GROMACS .gro file of N, CA, C and O in nm:
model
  368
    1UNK      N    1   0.083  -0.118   0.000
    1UNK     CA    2   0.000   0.000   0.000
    1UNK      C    3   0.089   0.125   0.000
    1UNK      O    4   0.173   0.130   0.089
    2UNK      N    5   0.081   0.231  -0.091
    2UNK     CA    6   0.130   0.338  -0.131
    2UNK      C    7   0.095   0.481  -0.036
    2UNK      O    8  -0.005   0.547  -0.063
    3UNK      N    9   0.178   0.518   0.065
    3UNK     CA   10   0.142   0.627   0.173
    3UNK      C   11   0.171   0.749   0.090
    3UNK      O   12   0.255   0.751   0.001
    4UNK      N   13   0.077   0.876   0.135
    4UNK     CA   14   0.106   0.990   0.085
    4UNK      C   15   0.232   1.073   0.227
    4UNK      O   16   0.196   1.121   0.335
    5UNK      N   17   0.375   1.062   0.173
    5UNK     CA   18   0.400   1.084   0.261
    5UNK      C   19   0.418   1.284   0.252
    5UNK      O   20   0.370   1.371   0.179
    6UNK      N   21   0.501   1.282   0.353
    6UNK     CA   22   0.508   1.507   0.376
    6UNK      C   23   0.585   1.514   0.249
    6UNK      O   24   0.528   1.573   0.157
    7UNK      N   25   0.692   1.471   0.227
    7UNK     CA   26   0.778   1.514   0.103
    7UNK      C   27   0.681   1.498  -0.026
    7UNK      O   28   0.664   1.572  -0.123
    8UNK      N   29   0.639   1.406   0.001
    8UNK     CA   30   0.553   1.381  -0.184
    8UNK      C   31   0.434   1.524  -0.186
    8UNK      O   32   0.418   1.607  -0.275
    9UNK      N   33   0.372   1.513  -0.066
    9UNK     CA   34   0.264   1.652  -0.106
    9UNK      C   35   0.342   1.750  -0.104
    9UNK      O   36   0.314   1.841  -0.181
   10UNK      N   37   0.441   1.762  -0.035
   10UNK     CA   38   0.451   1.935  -0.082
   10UNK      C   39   0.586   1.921  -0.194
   10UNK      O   40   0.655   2.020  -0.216
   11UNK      N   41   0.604   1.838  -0.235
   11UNK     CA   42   0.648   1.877  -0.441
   11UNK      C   43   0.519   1.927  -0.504
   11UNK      O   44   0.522   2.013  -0.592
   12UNK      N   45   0.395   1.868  -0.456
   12UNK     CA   46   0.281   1.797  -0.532
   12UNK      C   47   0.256   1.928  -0.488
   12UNK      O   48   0.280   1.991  -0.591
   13UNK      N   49   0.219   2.022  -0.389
   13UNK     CA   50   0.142   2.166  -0.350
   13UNK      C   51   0.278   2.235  -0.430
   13UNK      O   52   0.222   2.301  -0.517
   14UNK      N   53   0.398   2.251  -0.444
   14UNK     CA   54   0.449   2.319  -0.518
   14UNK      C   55   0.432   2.335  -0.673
   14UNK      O   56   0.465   2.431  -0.742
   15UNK      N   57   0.385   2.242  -0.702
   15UNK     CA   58   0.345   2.236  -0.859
   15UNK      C   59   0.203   2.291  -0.856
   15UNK      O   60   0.179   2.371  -0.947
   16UNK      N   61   0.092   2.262  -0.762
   16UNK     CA   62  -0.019   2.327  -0.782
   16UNK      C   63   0.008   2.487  -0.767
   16UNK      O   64  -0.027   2.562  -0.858
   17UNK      N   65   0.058   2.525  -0.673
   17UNK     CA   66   0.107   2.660  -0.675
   17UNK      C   67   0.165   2.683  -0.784
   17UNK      O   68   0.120   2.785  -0.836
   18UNK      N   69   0.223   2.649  -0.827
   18UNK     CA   70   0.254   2.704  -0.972
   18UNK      C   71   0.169   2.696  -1.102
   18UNK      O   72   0.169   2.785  -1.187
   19UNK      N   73   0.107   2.599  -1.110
   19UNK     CA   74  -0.018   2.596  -1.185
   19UNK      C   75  -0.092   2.735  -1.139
   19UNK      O   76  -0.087   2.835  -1.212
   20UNK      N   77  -0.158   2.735  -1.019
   20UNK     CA   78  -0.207   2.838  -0.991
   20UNK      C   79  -0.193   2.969  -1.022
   20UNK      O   80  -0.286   3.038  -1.064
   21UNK      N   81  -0.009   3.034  -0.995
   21UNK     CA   82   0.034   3.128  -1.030
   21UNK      C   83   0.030   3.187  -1.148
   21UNK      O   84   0.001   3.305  -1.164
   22UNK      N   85   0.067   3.087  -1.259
   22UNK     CA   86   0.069   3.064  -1.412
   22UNK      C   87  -0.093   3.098  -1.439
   22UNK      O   88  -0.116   3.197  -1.507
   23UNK      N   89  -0.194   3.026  -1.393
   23UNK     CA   90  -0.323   3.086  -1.415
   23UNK      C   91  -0.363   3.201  -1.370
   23UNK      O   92  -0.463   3.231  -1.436
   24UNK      N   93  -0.333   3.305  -1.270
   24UNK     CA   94  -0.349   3.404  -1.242
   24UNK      C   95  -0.293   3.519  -1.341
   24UNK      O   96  -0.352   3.621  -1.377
   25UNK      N   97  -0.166   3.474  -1.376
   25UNK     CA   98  -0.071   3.579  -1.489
   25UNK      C   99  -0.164   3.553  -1.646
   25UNK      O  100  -0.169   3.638  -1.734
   26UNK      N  101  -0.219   3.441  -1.652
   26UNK     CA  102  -0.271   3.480  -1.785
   26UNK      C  103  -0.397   3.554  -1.779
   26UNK      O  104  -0.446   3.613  -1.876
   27UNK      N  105  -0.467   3.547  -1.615
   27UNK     CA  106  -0.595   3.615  -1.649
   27UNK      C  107  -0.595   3.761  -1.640
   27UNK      O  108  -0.674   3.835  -1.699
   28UNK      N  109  -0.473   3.809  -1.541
   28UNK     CA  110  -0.443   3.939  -1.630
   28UNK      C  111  -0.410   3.972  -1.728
   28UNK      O  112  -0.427   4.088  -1.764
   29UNK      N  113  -0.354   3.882  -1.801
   29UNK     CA  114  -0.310   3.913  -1.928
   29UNK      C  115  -0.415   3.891  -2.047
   29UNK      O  116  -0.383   3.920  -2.162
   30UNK      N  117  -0.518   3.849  -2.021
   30UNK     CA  118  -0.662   3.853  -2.121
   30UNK      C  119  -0.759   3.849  -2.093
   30UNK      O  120  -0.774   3.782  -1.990
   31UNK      N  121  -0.868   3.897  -2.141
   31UNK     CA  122  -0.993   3.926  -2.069
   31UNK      C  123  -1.036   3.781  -1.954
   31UNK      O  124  -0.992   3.672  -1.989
   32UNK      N  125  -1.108   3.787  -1.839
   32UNK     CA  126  -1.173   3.700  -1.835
   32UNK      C  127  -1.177   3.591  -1.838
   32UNK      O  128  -1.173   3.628  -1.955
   33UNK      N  129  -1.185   3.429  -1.830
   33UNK     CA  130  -1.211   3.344  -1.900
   33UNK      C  131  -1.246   3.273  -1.842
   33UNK      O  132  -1.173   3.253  -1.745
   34UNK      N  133  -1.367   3.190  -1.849
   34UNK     CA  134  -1.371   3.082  -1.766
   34UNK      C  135  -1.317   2.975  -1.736
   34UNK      O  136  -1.338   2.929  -1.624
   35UNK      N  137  -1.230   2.904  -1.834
   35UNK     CA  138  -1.140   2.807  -1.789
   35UNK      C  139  -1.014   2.812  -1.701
   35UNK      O  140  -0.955   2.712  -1.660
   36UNK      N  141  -0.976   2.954  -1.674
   36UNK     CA  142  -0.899   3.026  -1.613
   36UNK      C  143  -0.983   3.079  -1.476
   36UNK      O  144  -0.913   3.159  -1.413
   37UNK      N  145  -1.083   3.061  -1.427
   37UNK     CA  146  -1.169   3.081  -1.338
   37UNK      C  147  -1.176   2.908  -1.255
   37UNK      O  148  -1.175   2.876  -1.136
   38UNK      N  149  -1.181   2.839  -1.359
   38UNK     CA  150  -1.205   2.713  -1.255
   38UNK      C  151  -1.050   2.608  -1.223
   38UNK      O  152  -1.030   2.503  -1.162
   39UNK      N  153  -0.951   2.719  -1.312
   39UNK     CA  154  -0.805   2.615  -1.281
   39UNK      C  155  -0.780   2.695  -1.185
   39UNK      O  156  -0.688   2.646  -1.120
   40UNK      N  157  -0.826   2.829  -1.125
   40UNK     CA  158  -0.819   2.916  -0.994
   40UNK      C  159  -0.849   2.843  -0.887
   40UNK      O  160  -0.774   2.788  -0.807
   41UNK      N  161  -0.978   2.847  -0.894
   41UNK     CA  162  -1.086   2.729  -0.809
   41UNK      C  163  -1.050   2.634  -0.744
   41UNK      O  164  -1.047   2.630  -0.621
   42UNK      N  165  -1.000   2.490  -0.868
   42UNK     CA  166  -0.949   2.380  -0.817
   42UNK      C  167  -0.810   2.401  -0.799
   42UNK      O  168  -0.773   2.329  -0.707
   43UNK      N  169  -0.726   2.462  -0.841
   43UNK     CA  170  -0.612   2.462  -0.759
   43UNK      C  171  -0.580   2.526  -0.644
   43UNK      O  172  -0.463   2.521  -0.605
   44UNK      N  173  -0.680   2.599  -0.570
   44UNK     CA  174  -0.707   2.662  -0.445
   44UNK      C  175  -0.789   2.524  -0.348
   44UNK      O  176  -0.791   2.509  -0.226
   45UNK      N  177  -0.839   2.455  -0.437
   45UNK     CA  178  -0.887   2.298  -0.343
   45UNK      C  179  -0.771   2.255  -0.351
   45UNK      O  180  -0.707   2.282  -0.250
   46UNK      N  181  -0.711   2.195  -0.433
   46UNK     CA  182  -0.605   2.097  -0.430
   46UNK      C  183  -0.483   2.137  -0.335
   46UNK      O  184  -0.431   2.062  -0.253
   47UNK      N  185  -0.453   2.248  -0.357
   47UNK     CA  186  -0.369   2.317  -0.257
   47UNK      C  187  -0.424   2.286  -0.095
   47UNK      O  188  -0.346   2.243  -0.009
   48UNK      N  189  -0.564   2.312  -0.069
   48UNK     CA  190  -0.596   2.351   0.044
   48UNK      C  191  -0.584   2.163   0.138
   48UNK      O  192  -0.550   2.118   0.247
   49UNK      N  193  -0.633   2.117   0.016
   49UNK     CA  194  -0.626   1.983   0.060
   49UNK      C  195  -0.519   1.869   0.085
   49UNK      O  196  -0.537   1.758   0.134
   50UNK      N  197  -0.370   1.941   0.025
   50UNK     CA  198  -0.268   1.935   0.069
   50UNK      C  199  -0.228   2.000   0.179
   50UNK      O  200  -0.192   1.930   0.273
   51UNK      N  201  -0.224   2.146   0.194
   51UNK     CA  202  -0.221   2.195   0.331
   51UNK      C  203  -0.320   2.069   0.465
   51UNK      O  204  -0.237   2.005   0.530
   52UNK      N  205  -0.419   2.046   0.490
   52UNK     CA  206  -0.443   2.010   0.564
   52UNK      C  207  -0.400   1.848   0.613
   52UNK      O  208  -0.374   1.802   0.724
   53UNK      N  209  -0.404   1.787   0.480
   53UNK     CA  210  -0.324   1.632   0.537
   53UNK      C  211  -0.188   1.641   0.609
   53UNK      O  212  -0.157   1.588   0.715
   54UNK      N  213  -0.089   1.749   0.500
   54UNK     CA  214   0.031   1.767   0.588
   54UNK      C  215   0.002   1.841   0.704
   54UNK      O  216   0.099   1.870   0.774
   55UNK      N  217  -0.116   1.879   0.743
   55UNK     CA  218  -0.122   1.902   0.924
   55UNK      C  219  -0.163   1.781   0.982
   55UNK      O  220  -0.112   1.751   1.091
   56UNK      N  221  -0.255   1.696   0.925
   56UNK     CA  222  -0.269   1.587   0.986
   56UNK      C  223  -0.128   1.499   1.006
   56UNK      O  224  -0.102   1.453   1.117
   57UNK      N  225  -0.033   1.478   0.883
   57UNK     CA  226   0.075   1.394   0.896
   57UNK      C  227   0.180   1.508   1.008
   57UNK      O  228   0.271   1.425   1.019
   58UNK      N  229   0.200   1.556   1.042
   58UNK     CA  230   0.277   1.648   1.083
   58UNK      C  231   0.238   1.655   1.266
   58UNK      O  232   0.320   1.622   1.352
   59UNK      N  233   0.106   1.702   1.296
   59UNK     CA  234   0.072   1.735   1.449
   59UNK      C  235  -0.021   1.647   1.486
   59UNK      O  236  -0.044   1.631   1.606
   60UNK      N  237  -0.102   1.563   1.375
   60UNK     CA  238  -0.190   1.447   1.373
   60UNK      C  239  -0.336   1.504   1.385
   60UNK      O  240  -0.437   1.441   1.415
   61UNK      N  241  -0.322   1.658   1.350
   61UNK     CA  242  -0.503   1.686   1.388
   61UNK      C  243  -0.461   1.800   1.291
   61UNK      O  244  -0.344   1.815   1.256
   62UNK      N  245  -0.576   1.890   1.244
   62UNK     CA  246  -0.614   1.955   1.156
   62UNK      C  247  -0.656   2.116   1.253
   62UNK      O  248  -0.752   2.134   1.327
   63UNK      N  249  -0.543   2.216   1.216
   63UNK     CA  250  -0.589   2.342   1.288
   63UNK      C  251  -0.657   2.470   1.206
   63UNK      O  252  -0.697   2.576   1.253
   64UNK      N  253  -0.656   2.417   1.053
   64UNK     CA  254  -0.768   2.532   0.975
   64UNK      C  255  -0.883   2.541   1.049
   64UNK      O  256  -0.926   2.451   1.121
   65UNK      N  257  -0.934   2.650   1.031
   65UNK     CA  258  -1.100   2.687   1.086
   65UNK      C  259  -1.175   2.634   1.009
   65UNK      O  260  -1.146   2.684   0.900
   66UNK      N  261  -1.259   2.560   0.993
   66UNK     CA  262  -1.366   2.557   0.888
   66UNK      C  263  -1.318   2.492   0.756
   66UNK      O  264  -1.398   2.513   0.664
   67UNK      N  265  -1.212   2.421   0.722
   67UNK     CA  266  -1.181   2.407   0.556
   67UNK      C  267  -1.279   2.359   0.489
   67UNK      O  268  -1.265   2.377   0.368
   68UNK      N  269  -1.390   2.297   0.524
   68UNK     CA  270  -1.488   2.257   0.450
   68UNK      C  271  -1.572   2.366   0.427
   68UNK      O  272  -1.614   2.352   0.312
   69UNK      N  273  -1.622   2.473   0.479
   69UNK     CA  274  -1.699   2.563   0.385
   69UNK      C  275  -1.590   2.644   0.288
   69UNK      O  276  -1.624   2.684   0.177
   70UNK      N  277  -1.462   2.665   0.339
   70UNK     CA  278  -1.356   2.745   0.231
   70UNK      C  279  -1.372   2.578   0.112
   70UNK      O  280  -1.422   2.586   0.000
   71UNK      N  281  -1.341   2.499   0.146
   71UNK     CA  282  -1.317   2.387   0.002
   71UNK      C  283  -1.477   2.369  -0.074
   71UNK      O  284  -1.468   2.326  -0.190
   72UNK      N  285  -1.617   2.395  -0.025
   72UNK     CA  286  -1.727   2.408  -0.072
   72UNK      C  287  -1.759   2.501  -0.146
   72UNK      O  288  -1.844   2.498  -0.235
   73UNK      N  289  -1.663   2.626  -0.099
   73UNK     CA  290  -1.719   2.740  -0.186
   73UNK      C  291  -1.646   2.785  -0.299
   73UNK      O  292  -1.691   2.869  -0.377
   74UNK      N  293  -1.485   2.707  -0.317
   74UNK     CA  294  -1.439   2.711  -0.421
   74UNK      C  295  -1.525   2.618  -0.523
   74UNK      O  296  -1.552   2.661  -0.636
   75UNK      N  297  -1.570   2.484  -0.477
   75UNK     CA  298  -1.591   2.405  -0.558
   75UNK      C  299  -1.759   2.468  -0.634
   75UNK      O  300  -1.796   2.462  -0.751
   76UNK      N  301  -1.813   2.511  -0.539
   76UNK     CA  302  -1.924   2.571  -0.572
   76UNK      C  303  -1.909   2.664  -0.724
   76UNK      O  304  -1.974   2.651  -0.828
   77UNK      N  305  -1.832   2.731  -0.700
   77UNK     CA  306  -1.803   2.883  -0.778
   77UNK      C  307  -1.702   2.771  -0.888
   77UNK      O  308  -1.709   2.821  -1.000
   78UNK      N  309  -1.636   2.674  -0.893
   78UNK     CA  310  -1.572   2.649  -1.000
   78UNK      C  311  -1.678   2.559  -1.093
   78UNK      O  312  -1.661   2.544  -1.214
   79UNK      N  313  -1.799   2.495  -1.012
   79UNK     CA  314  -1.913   2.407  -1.046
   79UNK      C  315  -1.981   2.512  -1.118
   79UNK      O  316  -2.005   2.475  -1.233
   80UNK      N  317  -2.023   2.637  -1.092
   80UNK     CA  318  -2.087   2.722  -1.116
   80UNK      C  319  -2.085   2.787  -1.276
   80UNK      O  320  -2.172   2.794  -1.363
   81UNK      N  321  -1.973   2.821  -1.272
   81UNK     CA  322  -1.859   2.873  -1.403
   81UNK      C  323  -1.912   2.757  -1.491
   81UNK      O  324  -2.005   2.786  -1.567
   82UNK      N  325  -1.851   2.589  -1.489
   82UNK     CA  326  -1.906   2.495  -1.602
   82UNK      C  327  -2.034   2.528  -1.615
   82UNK      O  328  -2.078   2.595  -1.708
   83UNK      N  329  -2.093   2.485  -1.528
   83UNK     CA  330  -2.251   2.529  -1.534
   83UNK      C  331  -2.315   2.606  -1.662
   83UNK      O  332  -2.387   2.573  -1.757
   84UNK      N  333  -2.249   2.735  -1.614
   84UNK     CA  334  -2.246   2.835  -1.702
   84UNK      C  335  -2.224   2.904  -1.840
   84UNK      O  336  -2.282   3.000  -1.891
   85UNK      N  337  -2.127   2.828  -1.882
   85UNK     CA  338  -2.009   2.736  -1.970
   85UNK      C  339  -2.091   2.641  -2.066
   85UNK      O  340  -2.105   2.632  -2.188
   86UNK      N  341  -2.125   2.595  -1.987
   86UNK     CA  342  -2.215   2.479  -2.050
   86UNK      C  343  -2.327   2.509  -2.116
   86UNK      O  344  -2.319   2.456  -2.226
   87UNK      N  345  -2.428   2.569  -2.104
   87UNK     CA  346  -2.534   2.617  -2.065
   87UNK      C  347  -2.533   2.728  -2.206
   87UNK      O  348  -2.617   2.722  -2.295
   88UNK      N  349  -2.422   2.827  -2.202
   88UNK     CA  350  -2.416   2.935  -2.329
   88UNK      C  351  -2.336   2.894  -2.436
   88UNK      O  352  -2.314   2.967  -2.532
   89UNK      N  353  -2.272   2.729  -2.420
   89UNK     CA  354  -2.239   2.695  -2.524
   89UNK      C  355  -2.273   2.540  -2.612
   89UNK      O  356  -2.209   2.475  -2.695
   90UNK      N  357  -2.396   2.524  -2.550
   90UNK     CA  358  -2.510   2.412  -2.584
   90UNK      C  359  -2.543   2.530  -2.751
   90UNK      O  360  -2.571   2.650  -2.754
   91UNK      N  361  -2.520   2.411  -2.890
   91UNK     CA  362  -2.559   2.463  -2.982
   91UNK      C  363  -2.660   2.356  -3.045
   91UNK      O  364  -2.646   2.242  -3.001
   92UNK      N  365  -2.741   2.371  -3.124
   92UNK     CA  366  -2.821   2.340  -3.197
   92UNK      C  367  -2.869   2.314  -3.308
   92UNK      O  368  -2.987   2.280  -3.318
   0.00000   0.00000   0.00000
């Protein structure tokens, strides 16, 4: 059985952070976009959800406030966007 150990997530949160970063620089750099709205989104989950295991592997308990309404409301708002997405680009 394959453990997620501290070293493997945070290569793994360093690359989402950079994904992340990289998506932020292009959405200043062009209008808008929604696919650039939900690689925001989920890489603000994926991140967050690395942050908290390495508190679990680390002190063995979890000291964020609340991560489940912060990880609900990204997913919400990145669910939202497809939604949306979807919806104005259904053709006929």
């Amino acid at each position: 059985m394959t453990q997620l150990n501290s070293g493997y997530l945070m290569e793994l949160h360093k690359k989402i952070i950079e994904i992340h970063a990289t998506s932020l620089q292009m959405g200043m750099n062009q209008e808008q976009n929604e696919l650039l709205t939900v690689i925001d989104n989920l890489s603000r989950v994926a991140g967050c959800l690395i942050d908290l295991r390495l508190q679990e592997l680390e002190s063995g308990s979890i000291t964020t406030v609340n991560p489940t309404g912060y990880l609900d409301g990204k997913m919400d708002i990145a669910h939202t966007v497809m939604k949306k997405y979807k919806e104005t680009s259904i053709t006929y």
